[in-house]
mmCIF file with all atom_site columns, C-alpha atoms in Angstrom:
data_model
loop_
_atom_site.group_PDB
_atom_site.id
_atom_site.type_symbol
_atom_site.label_atom_id
_atom_site.label_alt_id
_atom_site.label_comp_id
_atom_site.label_asym_id
_atom_site.label_entity_id
_atom_site.label_seq_id
_atom_site.pdbx_PDB_ins_code
_atom_site.Cartn_x
_atom_site.Cartn_y
_atom_site.Cartn_z
_atom_site.occupancy
_atom_site.B_iso_or_equiv
_atom_site.pdbx_formal_charge
_atom_site.auth_seq_id
_atom_site.auth_comp_id
_atom_site.auth_asym_id
_atom_site.auth_atom_id
_atom_site.pdbx_PDB_model_num
ATOM 1   C CA . MET A 1 1   ? 84.295 -101.468 -122.709 1.00 0.00 ? 279 MET A CA 1
ATOM 2   C CA . GLU A 1 2   ? 86.483 -99.969  -119.990 1.00 0.00 ? 280 GLU A CA 1
ATOM 3   C CA . ASN A 1 3   ? 87.935 -96.578  -120.873 1.00 0.00 ? 281 ASN A CA 1
ATOM 4   C CA . SER A 1 4   ? 91.253 -97.717  -119.388 1.00 0.00 ? 282 SER A CA 1
ATOM 5   C CA . LEU A 1 5   ? 91.854 -99.984  -122.381 1.00 0.00 ? 283 LEU A CA 1
ATOM 6   C CA . THR A 1 6   ? 93.931 -98.617  -125.202 1.00 0.00 ? 284 THR A CA 1
ATOM 7   C CA . ASP A 1 7   ? 92.740 -98.692  -128.785 1.00 0.00 ? 285 ASP A CA 1
ATOM 8   C CA . GLN A 1 8   ? 95.228 -101.469 -129.462 1.00 0.00 ? 286 GLN A CA 1
ATOM 9   C CA . GLU A 1 9   ? 93.895 -103.537 -126.554 1.00 0.00 ? 287 GLU A CA 1
ATOM 10  C CA . ILE A 1 10  ? 90.312 -103.041 -127.683 1.00 0.00 ? 288 ILE A CA 1
ATOM 11  C CA . GLU A 1 11  ? 91.234 -104.100 -131.196 1.00 0.00 ? 289 GLU A CA 1
ATOM 12  C CA . LYS A 1 12  ? 93.065 -107.186 -129.930 1.00 0.00 ? 290 LYS A CA 1
ATOM 13  C CA . PHE A 1 13  ? 90.179 -108.122 -127.622 1.00 0.00 ? 291 PHE A CA 1
ATOM 14  C CA . ASN A 1 14  ? 87.628 -107.797 -130.422 1.00 0.00 ? 292 ASN A CA 1
ATOM 15  C CA . ARG A 1 15  ? 89.795 -109.838 -132.762 1.00 0.00 ? 293 ARG A CA 1
ATOM 16  C CA . LEU A 1 16  ? 90.143 -112.660 -130.228 1.00 0.00 ? 294 LEU A CA 1
ATOM 17  C CA . TYR A 1 17  ? 86.435 -112.643 -129.357 1.00 0.00 ? 295 TYR A CA 1
ATOM 18  C CA . ASP A 1 18  ? 85.306 -112.563 -132.983 1.00 0.00 ? 296 ASP A CA 1
ATOM 19  C CA . HIS A 1 19  ? 87.682 -115.384 -133.881 1.00 0.00 ? 297 HIS A CA 1
ATOM 20  C CA . ALA A 1 20  ? 86.394 -117.474 -130.963 1.00 0.00 ? 298 ALA A CA 1
ATOM 21  C CA . TYR A 1 21  ? 82.796 -116.855 -131.995 1.00 0.00 ? 299 TYR A CA 1
ATOM 22  C CA . ALA A 1 22  ? 83.459 -117.727 -135.635 1.00 0.00 ? 300 ALA A CA 1
ATOM 23  C CA . LEU A 1 23  ? 85.022 -121.048 -134.611 1.00 0.00 ? 301 LEU A CA 1
ATOM 24  C CA . VAL A 1 24  ? 81.989 -122.277 -132.703 1.00 0.00 ? 302 VAL A CA 1
ATOM 25  C CA . ALA A 1 25  ? 78.936 -120.421 -134.024 1.00 0.00 ? 303 ALA A CA 1
ATOM 26  C CA . GLN A 1 26  ? 77.612 -123.656 -135.547 1.00 0.00 ? 304 GLN A CA 1
ATOM 27  C CA . LEU A 1 27  ? 78.866 -125.940 -132.783 1.00 0.00 ? 305 LEU A CA 1
ATOM 28  C CA . ILE A 1 28  ? 77.648 -124.588 -129.443 1.00 0.00 ? 306 ILE A CA 1
ATOM 29  C CA . ILE A 1 29  ? 74.153 -123.716 -128.255 1.00 0.00 ? 307 ILE A CA 1
ATOM 30  C CA . LEU A 1 30  ? 73.539 -120.066 -129.080 1.00 0.00 ? 308 LEU A CA 1
ATOM 31  C CA . ASP A 1 31  ? 70.417 -117.958 -128.478 1.00 0.00 ? 309 ASP A CA 1
ATOM 32  C CA . ASN A 1 32  ? 68.345 -120.819 -127.065 1.00 0.00 ? 310 ASN A CA 1
ATOM 33  C CA . GLN A 1 33  ? 68.582 -122.917 -130.227 1.00 0.00 ? 311 GLN A CA 1
ATOM 34  C CA . ASN A 1 34  ? 68.122 -126.660 -129.878 1.00 0.00 ? 312 ASN A CA 1
ATOM 35  C CA . GLU A 1 35  ? 71.050 -128.948 -129.236 1.00 0.00 ? 313 GLU A CA 1
ATOM 36  C CA . VAL A 1 36  ? 73.188 -129.276 -132.344 1.00 0.00 ? 314 VAL A CA 1
ATOM 37  C CA . LYS A 1 37  ? 74.511 -132.526 -133.783 1.00 0.00 ? 315 LYS A CA 1
ATOM 38  C CA . LYS A 1 38  ? 77.032 -134.753 -132.051 1.00 0.00 ? 316 LYS A CA 1
ATOM 39  C CA . LEU A 1 39  ? 80.552 -133.394 -132.000 1.00 0.00 ? 317 LEU A CA 1
ATOM 40  C CA . GLY A 1 40  ? 83.311 -135.025 -133.993 1.00 0.00 ? 318 GLY A CA 1
ATOM 41  C CA . PHE A 1 41  ? 87.035 -134.918 -133.266 1.00 0.00 ? 319 PHE A CA 1
ATOM 42  C CA . PHE A 1 42  ? 87.762 -131.742 -135.221 1.00 0.00 ? 320 PHE A CA 1
ATOM 43  C CA . ALA A 1 43  ? 84.689 -129.973 -133.884 1.00 0.00 ? 321 ALA A CA 1
ATOM 44  C CA . ARG A 1 44  ? 85.881 -130.619 -130.335 1.00 0.00 ? 322 ARG A CA 1
ATOM 45  C CA . LEU A 1 45  ? 89.278 -129.197 -131.260 1.00 0.00 ? 323 LEU A CA 1
ATOM 46  C CA . LYS A 1 46  ? 87.585 -126.032 -132.535 1.00 0.00 ? 324 LYS A CA 1
ATOM 47  C CA . ILE A 1 47  ? 85.691 -125.602 -129.273 1.00 0.00 ? 325 ILE A CA 1
ATOM 48  C CA . LYS A 1 48  ? 88.859 -126.118 -127.240 1.00 0.00 ? 326 LYS A CA 1
ATOM 49  C CA . ARG A 1 49  ? 90.593 -123.521 -129.424 1.00 0.00 ? 327 ARG A CA 1
ATOM 50  C CA . CYS A 1 50  ? 87.666 -121.165 -128.793 1.00 0.00 ? 328 CYS A CA 1
ATOM 51  C CA . ILE A 1 51  ? 88.130 -121.534 -125.028 1.00 0.00 ? 329 ILE A CA 1
ATOM 52  C CA . LYS A 1 52  ? 91.842 -120.706 -125.329 1.00 0.00 ? 330 LYS A CA 1
ATOM 53  C CA . LEU A 1 53  ? 91.060 -117.591 -127.363 1.00 0.00 ? 331 LEU A CA 1
ATOM 54  C CA . LEU A 1 54  ? 88.476 -116.440 -124.831 1.00 0.00 ? 332 LEU A CA 1
ATOM 55  C CA . GLU A 1 55  ? 90.942 -116.968 -121.995 1.00 0.00 ? 333 GLU A CA 1
ATOM 56  C CA . LYS A 1 56  ? 93.352 -114.660 -123.816 1.00 0.00 ? 334 LYS A CA 1
ATOM 57  C CA . ALA A 1 57  ? 90.566 -112.129 -124.388 1.00 0.00 ? 335 ALA A CA 1
ATOM 58  C CA . LEU A 1 58  ? 89.742 -112.152 -120.684 1.00 0.00 ? 336 LEU A CA 1
ATOM 59  C CA . THR A 1 59  ? 93.332 -111.318 -119.779 1.00 0.00 ? 337 THR A CA 1
ATOM 60  C CA . ILE A 1 60  ? 92.808 -108.095 -121.720 1.00 0.00 ? 338 ILE A CA 1
ATOM 61  C CA . TYR A 1 61  ? 89.307 -107.333 -120.465 1.00 0.00 ? 339 TYR A CA 1
ATOM 62  C CA . PRO A 1 62  ? 88.544 -109.427 -117.345 1.00 0.00 ? 340 PRO A CA 1
ATOM 63  C CA . ASP A 1 63  ? 85.082 -107.870 -116.904 1.00 0.00 ? 341 ASP A CA 1
ATOM 64  C CA . SER A 1 64  ? 83.665 -109.213 -120.170 1.00 0.00 ? 342 SER A CA 1
ATOM 65  C CA . TRP A 1 65  ? 80.601 -111.205 -119.145 1.00 0.00 ? 343 TRP A CA 1
ATOM 66  C CA . GLN A 1 66  ? 80.042 -112.003 -122.824 1.00 0.00 ? 344 GLN A CA 1
ATOM 67  C CA . SER A 1 67  ? 83.366 -113.846 -122.919 1.00 0.00 ? 345 SER A CA 1
ATOM 68  C CA . MET A 1 68  ? 82.525 -115.630 -119.667 1.00 0.00 ? 346 MET A CA 1
ATOM 69  C CA . LEU A 1 69  ? 79.148 -116.710 -121.021 1.00 0.00 ? 347 LEU A CA 1
ATOM 70  C CA . MET A 1 70  ? 80.594 -118.024 -124.274 1.00 0.00 ? 348 MET A CA 1
ATOM 71  C CA . THR A 1 71  ? 83.262 -119.883 -122.319 1.00 0.00 ? 349 THR A CA 1
ATOM 72  C CA . ALA A 1 72  ? 80.496 -121.497 -120.262 1.00 0.00 ? 350 ALA A CA 1
ATOM 73  C CA . LYS A 1 73  ? 78.629 -122.472 -123.433 1.00 0.00 ? 351 LYS A CA 1
ATOM 74  C CA . ALA A 1 74  ? 81.784 -123.992 -124.904 1.00 0.00 ? 352 ALA A CA 1
ATOM 75  C CA . HIS A 1 75  ? 82.453 -126.045 -121.779 1.00 0.00 ? 353 HIS A CA 1
ATOM 76  C CA . GLN A 1 76  ? 78.799 -127.126 -121.687 1.00 0.00 ? 354 GLN A CA 1
ATOM 77  C CA . ARG A 1 77  ? 79.063 -128.381 -125.261 1.00 0.00 ? 355 ARG A CA 1
ATOM 78  C CA . LEU A 1 78  ? 82.151 -130.407 -124.361 1.00 0.00 ? 356 LEU A CA 1
ATOM 79  C CA . GLY A 1 79  ? 80.365 -131.931 -121.381 1.00 0.00 ? 357 GLY A CA 1
ATOM 80  C CA . HIS A 1 80  ? 82.533 -130.089 -118.839 1.00 0.00 ? 358 HIS A CA 1
ATOM 81  C CA . THR A 1 81  ? 79.664 -129.441 -116.447 1.00 0.00 ? 359 THR A CA 1
ATOM 82  C CA . GLU A 1 82  ? 81.590 -128.048 -113.478 1.00 0.00 ? 360 GLU A CA 1
ATOM 83  C CA . HIS A 1 83  ? 83.614 -125.677 -115.644 1.00 0.00 ? 361 HIS A CA 1
ATOM 84  C CA . ALA A 1 84  ? 80.434 -124.520 -117.384 1.00 0.00 ? 362 ALA A CA 1
ATOM 85  C CA . ILE A 1 85  ? 78.685 -123.817 -114.078 1.00 0.00 ? 363 ILE A CA 1
ATOM 86  C CA . SER A 1 86  ? 81.742 -121.986 -112.741 1.00 0.00 ? 364 SER A CA 1
ATOM 87  C CA . TRP A 1 87  ? 81.794 -119.663 -115.756 1.00 0.00 ? 365 TRP A CA 1
ATOM 88  C CA . LEU A 1 88  ? 78.048 -119.074 -115.541 1.00 0.00 ? 366 LEU A CA 1
ATOM 89  C CA . GLU A 1 89  ? 78.464 -118.031 -111.911 1.00 0.00 ? 367 GLU A CA 1
ATOM 90  C CA . LYS A 1 90  ? 81.303 -115.678 -112.850 1.00 0.00 ? 368 LYS A CA 1
ATOM 91  C CA . ALA A 1 91  ? 79.237 -114.082 -115.620 1.00 0.00 ? 369 ALA A CA 1
ATOM 92  C CA . HIS A 1 92  ? 76.265 -113.600 -113.282 1.00 0.00 ? 370 HIS A CA 1
ATOM 93  C CA . ALA A 1 93  ? 78.482 -112.081 -110.579 1.00 0.00 ? 371 ALA A CA 1
ATOM 94  C CA . GLN A 1 94  ? 79.961 -109.692 -113.134 1.00 0.00 ? 372 GLN A CA 1
ATOM 95  C CA . SER A 1 95  ? 76.576 -108.408 -114.340 1.00 0.00 ? 373 SER A CA 1
ATOM 96  C CA . PRO A 1 96  ? 73.862 -109.380 -111.832 1.00 0.00 ? 374 PRO A CA 1
ATOM 97  C CA . GLU A 1 97  ? 71.364 -106.741 -113.040 1.00 0.00 ? 375 GLU A CA 1
ATOM 98  C CA . ASN A 1 98  ? 71.545 -107.812 -116.689 1.00 0.00 ? 376 ASN A CA 1
ATOM 99  C CA . ASN A 1 99  ? 68.116 -109.274 -117.484 1.00 0.00 ? 377 ASN A CA 1
ATOM 100 C CA . ARG A 1 100 ? 69.134 -110.955 -120.739 1.00 0.00 ? 378 ARG A CA 1
ATOM 101 C CA . LEU A 1 101 ? 72.135 -112.551 -119.078 1.00 0.00 ? 379 LEU A CA 1
ATOM 102 C CA . ALA A 1 102 ? 70.105 -113.688 -116.059 1.00 0.00 ? 380 ALA A CA 1
ATOM 103 C CA . LYS A 1 103 ? 67.597 -115.373 -118.374 1.00 0.00 ? 381 LYS A CA 1
ATOM 104 C CA . GLU A 1 104 ? 70.311 -117.158 -120.319 1.00 0.00 ? 382 GLU A CA 1
ATOM 105 C CA . ILE A 1 105 ? 72.193 -118.274 -117.216 1.00 0.00 ? 383 ILE A CA 1
ATOM 106 C CA . GLY A 1 106 ? 69.008 -119.454 -115.547 1.00 0.00 ? 384 GLY A CA 1
ATOM 107 C CA . MET A 1 107 ? 68.115 -121.627 -118.527 1.00 0.00 ? 385 MET A CA 1
ATOM 108 C CA . ARG A 1 108 ? 71.571 -123.127 -118.808 1.00 0.00 ? 386 ARG A CA 1
ATOM 109 C CA . ALA A 1 109 ? 71.984 -123.648 -115.075 1.00 0.00 ? 387 ALA A CA 1
ATOM 110 C CA . THR A 1 110 ? 68.817 -125.757 -115.050 1.00 0.00 ? 388 THR A CA 1
ATOM 111 C CA . GLN A 1 111 ? 70.096 -127.817 -117.987 1.00 0.00 ? 389 GLN A CA 1
ATOM 112 C CA . LEU A 1 112 ? 73.395 -128.335 -116.185 1.00 0.00 ? 390 LEU A CA 1
ATOM 113 C CA . GLY A 1 113 ? 71.813 -129.518 -112.949 1.00 0.00 ? 391 GLY A CA 1
ATOM 114 C CA . LYS A 1 114 ? 72.391 -126.346 -110.925 1.00 0.00 ? 392 LYS A CA 1
ATOM 115 C CA . PRO A 1 115 ? 68.793 -125.345 -110.133 1.00 0.00 ? 393 PRO A CA 1
ATOM 116 C CA . THR A 1 116 ? 69.715 -123.166 -107.159 1.00 0.00 ? 394 THR A CA 1
ATOM 117 C CA . LEU A 1 117 ? 71.728 -120.886 -109.462 1.00 0.00 ? 395 LEU A CA 1
ATOM 118 C CA . ALA A 1 118 ? 68.795 -120.828 -111.877 1.00 0.00 ? 396 ALA A CA 1
ATOM 119 C CA . ILE A 1 119 ? 66.392 -119.781 -109.113 1.00 0.00 ? 397 ILE A CA 1
ATOM 120 C CA . ASP A 1 120 ? 68.816 -117.077 -107.976 1.00 0.00 ? 398 ASP A CA 1
ATOM 121 C CA . CYS A 1 121 ? 68.925 -115.674 -111.517 1.00 0.00 ? 399 CYS A CA 1
ATOM 122 C CA . LEU A 1 122 ? 65.278 -116.069 -112.454 1.00 0.00 ? 400 LEU A CA 1
ATOM 123 C CA . SER A 1 123 ? 63.100 -115.484 -109.386 1.00 0.00 ? 401 SER A CA 1
ATOM 124 C CA . ASP A 1 124 ? 63.306 -111.675 -109.440 1.00 0.00 ? 402 ASP A CA 1
ATOM 125 C CA . LEU A 1 125 ? 63.338 -111.649 -113.244 1.00 0.00 ? 403 LEU A CA 1
ATOM 126 C CA . ALA A 1 126 ? 60.050 -113.559 -113.326 1.00 0.00 ? 404 ALA A CA 1
ATOM 127 C CA . LYS A 1 127 ? 58.430 -110.931 -111.104 1.00 0.00 ? 405 LYS A CA 1
ATOM 128 C CA . ARG A 1 128 ? 59.532 -108.148 -113.450 1.00 0.00 ? 406 ARG A CA 1
ATOM 129 C CA . HIS A 1 129 ? 58.729 -110.002 -116.673 1.00 0.00 ? 407 HIS A CA 1
ATOM 130 C CA . THR A 1 130 ? 55.426 -111.690 -115.965 1.00 0.00 ? 408 THR A CA 1
ATOM 131 C CA . LYS A 1 131 ? 54.673 -112.186 -119.667 1.00 0.00 ? 409 LYS A CA 1
ATOM 132 C CA . ASP A 1 132 ? 57.911 -114.005 -120.534 1.00 0.00 ? 410 ASP A CA 1
ATOM 133 C CA . ALA A 1 133 ? 56.842 -117.649 -120.673 1.00 0.00 ? 411 ALA A CA 1
ATOM 134 C CA . GLU A 1 134 ? 60.405 -118.924 -121.166 1.00 0.00 ? 412 GLU A CA 1
ATOM 135 C CA . VAL A 1 135 ? 61.486 -117.378 -117.873 1.00 0.00 ? 413 VAL A CA 1
ATOM 136 C CA . HIS A 1 136 ? 58.590 -119.001 -116.007 1.00 0.00 ? 414 HIS A CA 1
ATOM 137 C CA . ILE A 1 137 ? 59.212 -122.397 -117.601 1.00 0.00 ? 415 ILE A CA 1
ATOM 138 C CA . SER A 1 138 ? 62.906 -122.309 -116.675 1.00 0.00 ? 416 SER A CA 1
ATOM 139 C CA . LEU A 1 139 ? 62.081 -121.153 -113.159 1.00 0.00 ? 417 LEU A CA 1
ATOM 140 C CA . GLY A 1 140 ? 59.444 -123.863 -112.797 1.00 0.00 ? 418 GLY A CA 1
ATOM 141 C CA . CYS A 1 141 ? 61.908 -126.524 -113.931 1.00 0.00 ? 419 CYS A CA 1
ATOM 142 C CA . ALA A 1 142 ? 64.468 -125.263 -111.421 1.00 0.00 ? 420 ALA A CA 1
ATOM 143 C CA . TYR A 1 143 ? 61.950 -125.384 -108.568 1.00 0.00 ? 421 TYR A CA 1
ATOM 144 C CA . LEU A 1 144 ? 60.875 -128.869 -109.678 1.00 0.00 ? 422 LEU A CA 1
ATOM 145 C CA . LEU A 1 145 ? 64.463 -130.126 -109.600 1.00 0.00 ? 423 LEU A CA 1
ATOM 146 C CA . CYS A 1 146 ? 64.716 -128.737 -106.057 1.00 0.00 ? 424 CYS A CA 1
ATOM 147 C CA . GLN A 1 147 ? 61.468 -130.590 -105.239 1.00 0.00 ? 425 GLN A CA 1
ATOM 148 C CA . ASP A 1 148 ? 59.860 -127.275 -104.366 1.00 0.00 ? 426 ASP A CA 1
ATOM 149 C CA . LEU A 1 149 ? 56.633 -128.327 -105.996 1.00 0.00 ? 427 LEU A CA 1
ATOM 150 C CA . HIS A 1 150 ? 54.138 -125.541 -105.359 1.00 0.00 ? 428 HIS A CA 1
ATOM 151 C CA . PRO A 1 151 ? 56.404 -122.719 -106.630 1.00 0.00 ? 429 PRO A CA 1
ATOM 152 C CA . ALA A 1 152 ? 57.080 -124.965 -109.652 1.00 0.00 ? 430 ALA A CA 1
ATOM 153 C CA . LYS A 1 153 ? 53.346 -125.308 -110.259 1.00 0.00 ? 431 LYS A CA 1
ATOM 154 C CA . GLU A 1 154 ? 52.863 -121.559 -109.900 1.00 0.00 ? 432 GLU A CA 1
ATOM 155 C CA . ALA A 1 155 ? 55.615 -120.864 -112.455 1.00 0.00 ? 433 ALA A CA 1
ATOM 156 C CA . PHE A 1 156 ? 54.222 -123.383 -114.976 1.00 0.00 ? 434 PHE A CA 1
ATOM 157 C CA . ASN A 1 157 ? 50.710 -121.996 -114.517 1.00 0.00 ? 435 ASN A CA 1
ATOM 158 C CA . GLN A 1 158 ? 52.013 -118.484 -115.194 1.00 0.00 ? 436 GLN A CA 1
ATOM 159 C CA . ALA A 1 159 ? 53.638 -119.681 -118.428 1.00 0.00 ? 437 ALA A CA 1
ATOM 160 C CA . LEU A 1 160 ? 50.350 -121.307 -119.446 1.00 0.00 ? 438 LEU A CA 1
ATOM 161 C CA . LEU A 1 161 ? 48.496 -118.090 -118.641 1.00 0.00 ? 439 LEU A CA 1
ATOM 162 C CA . VAL A 1 162 ? 50.848 -116.205 -120.970 1.00 0.00 ? 440 VAL A CA 1
ATOM 163 C CA . GLU A 1 163 ? 50.662 -118.830 -123.732 1.00 0.00 ? 441 GLU A CA 1
ATOM 164 C CA . PRO A 1 164 ? 47.401 -120.727 -123.159 1.00 0.00 ? 442 PRO A CA 1
ATOM 165 C CA . THR A 1 165 ? 47.547 -122.651 -126.445 1.00 0.00 ? 443 THR A CA 1
ATOM 166 C CA . ASN A 1 166 ? 51.043 -124.046 -125.903 1.00 0.00 ? 444 ASN A CA 1
ATOM 167 C CA . PRO A 1 167 ? 50.639 -127.803 -125.335 1.00 0.00 ? 445 PRO A CA 1
ATOM 168 C CA . ASN A 1 168 ? 54.082 -128.115 -123.728 1.00 0.00 ? 446 ASN A CA 1
ATOM 169 C CA . HIS A 1 169 ? 53.042 -125.768 -120.940 1.00 0.00 ? 447 HIS A CA 1
ATOM 170 C CA . GLU A 1 170 ? 49.917 -127.854 -120.341 1.00 0.00 ? 448 GLU A CA 1
ATOM 171 C CA . LYS A 1 171 ? 52.063 -130.985 -120.072 1.00 0.00 ? 449 LYS A CA 1
ATOM 172 C CA . LEU A 1 172 ? 54.355 -129.351 -117.516 1.00 0.00 ? 450 LEU A CA 1
ATOM 173 C CA . VAL A 1 173 ? 51.377 -128.290 -115.402 1.00 0.00 ? 451 VAL A CA 1
ATOM 174 C CA . ALA A 1 174 ? 50.063 -131.858 -115.604 1.00 0.00 ? 452 ALA A CA 1
ATOM 175 C CA . LEU A 1 175 ? 53.493 -133.207 -114.700 1.00 0.00 ? 453 LEU A CA 1
ATOM 176 C CA . VAL A 1 176 ? 53.852 -131.174 -111.523 1.00 0.00 ? 454 VAL A CA 1
ATOM 177 C CA . ASN A 1 177 ? 50.279 -132.049 -110.533 1.00 0.00 ? 455 ASN A CA 1
ATOM 178 C CA . TYR A 1 178 ? 51.094 -135.750 -110.911 1.00 0.00 ? 456 TYR A CA 1
ATOM 179 C CA . VAL A 1 179 ? 54.183 -135.304 -108.745 1.00 0.00 ? 457 VAL A CA 1
ATOM 180 C CA . ILE A 1 180 ? 52.245 -133.397 -106.083 1.00 0.00 ? 458 ILE A CA 1
ATOM 181 C CA . ALA A 1 181 ? 49.628 -136.170 -106.075 1.00 0.00 ? 459 ALA A CA 1
ATOM 182 C CA . GLY A 1 182 ? 52.345 -138.781 -105.599 1.00 0.00 ? 460 GLY A CA 1
ATOM 183 C CA . LYS A 1 183 ? 51.477 -140.582 -108.828 1.00 0.00 ? 461 LYS A CA 1
ATOM 184 C CA . ILE A 1 184 ? 54.951 -140.271 -110.331 1.00 0.00 ? 462 ILE A CA 1
ATOM 185 C CA . PRO A 1 185 ? 58.373 -139.517 -108.797 1.00 0.00 ? 463 PRO A CA 1
ATOM 186 C CA . CYS A 1 186 ? 59.805 -136.044 -109.012 1.00 0.00 ? 464 CYS A CA 1
ATOM 187 C CA . PRO A 1 187 ? 62.181 -135.689 -111.984 1.00 0.00 ? 465 PRO A CA 1
ATOM 188 C CA . THR A 1 188 ? 65.830 -135.352 -111.051 1.00 0.00 ? 466 THR A CA 1
ATOM 189 C CA . SER A 1 189 ? 67.204 -133.850 -114.258 1.00 0.00 ? 467 SER A CA 1
ATOM 190 C CA . HIS A 1 190 ? 66.227 -131.408 -116.996 1.00 0.00 ? 468 HIS A CA 1
ATOM 191 C CA . GLU A 1 191 ? 66.031 -134.322 -119.446 1.00 0.00 ? 469 GLU A CA 1
ATOM 192 C CA . GLU A 1 192 ? 63.684 -136.269 -117.174 1.00 0.00 ? 470 GLU A CA 1
ATOM 193 C CA . ILE A 1 193 ? 61.306 -133.324 -116.950 1.00 0.00 ? 471 ILE A CA 1
ATOM 194 C CA . PHE A 1 194 ? 60.857 -133.144 -120.693 1.00 0.00 ? 472 PHE A CA 1
ATOM 195 C CA . ASN A 1 195 ? 60.843 -136.905 -121.189 1.00 0.00 ? 473 ASN A CA 1
ATOM 196 C CA . HIS A 1 196 ? 57.976 -137.073 -118.703 1.00 0.00 ? 474 HIS A CA 1
ATOM 197 C CA . THR A 1 197 ? 55.962 -134.588 -120.759 1.00 0.00 ? 475 THR A CA 1
ATOM 198 C CA . GLN A 1 198 ? 55.401 -137.173 -123.510 1.00 0.00 ? 476 GLN A CA 1
ATOM 199 C CA . PRO A 1 199 ? 53.069 -137.478 -121.344 1.00 0.00 ? 477 PRO A CA 1
ATOM 200 C CA . PRO A 1 200 ? 53.629 -139.035 -117.865 1.00 0.00 ? 478 PRO A CA 1
ATOM 201 C CA . GLN A 1 201 ? 52.977 -142.758 -117.762 1.00 0.00 ? 479 GLN A CA 1
ATOM 202 C CA . ILE A 1 202 ? 51.068 -143.652 -114.640 1.00 0.00 ? 480 ILE A CA 1
ATOM 203 C CA . LYS A 1 203 ? 50.804 -147.191 -113.332 1.00 0.00 ? 481 LYS A CA 1
ATOM 204 C CA . GLU A 1 204 ? 47.426 -148.078 -111.942 1.00 0.00 ? 482 GLU A CA 1
ATOM 205 C CA . LYS A 1 205 ? 47.511 -149.353 -108.371 1.00 0.00 ? 483 LYS A CA 1
#
């Protein structure tokens, strides 16, 4: 944390951040876990309270990409897509060389329908981390949503090379091959990509 902050400011920032985290640890998507259950009224209030606390924390320490990322996650969970994307972009701009952050933002940007941001975050990361299958899958999905089919195929093939026994990777390679062959339309959302992998249903001509 910035040396310009006083001990009192650091303590206040940590208290706000920790409180925000505690409110939503079981409600928002953390550390690539699967989507949690549907939100009820009081759960939504907790997430909104979390956002307010993080806003206060950021007035103390505006450079906290961790606070920006959690704010994005909170907005994503509430269905506030544009706000979520905006906070992801801010977090990436604050720490563009942070590999862990780039991976997280890339994954979420694809889910939120912002594949160009995902490609911006993940393309260099994939070159440096050739054995990280998750990075290649997220990058492939982003390219697929941009209808950039051959880079998508290359990314999915790289993931399969890293994890050759993973059936989901095989399905994604098959999916992009079907799209390239014109047998099925190109998916237009993250959900469509993974619905298609059940596997693609092809109508005979």
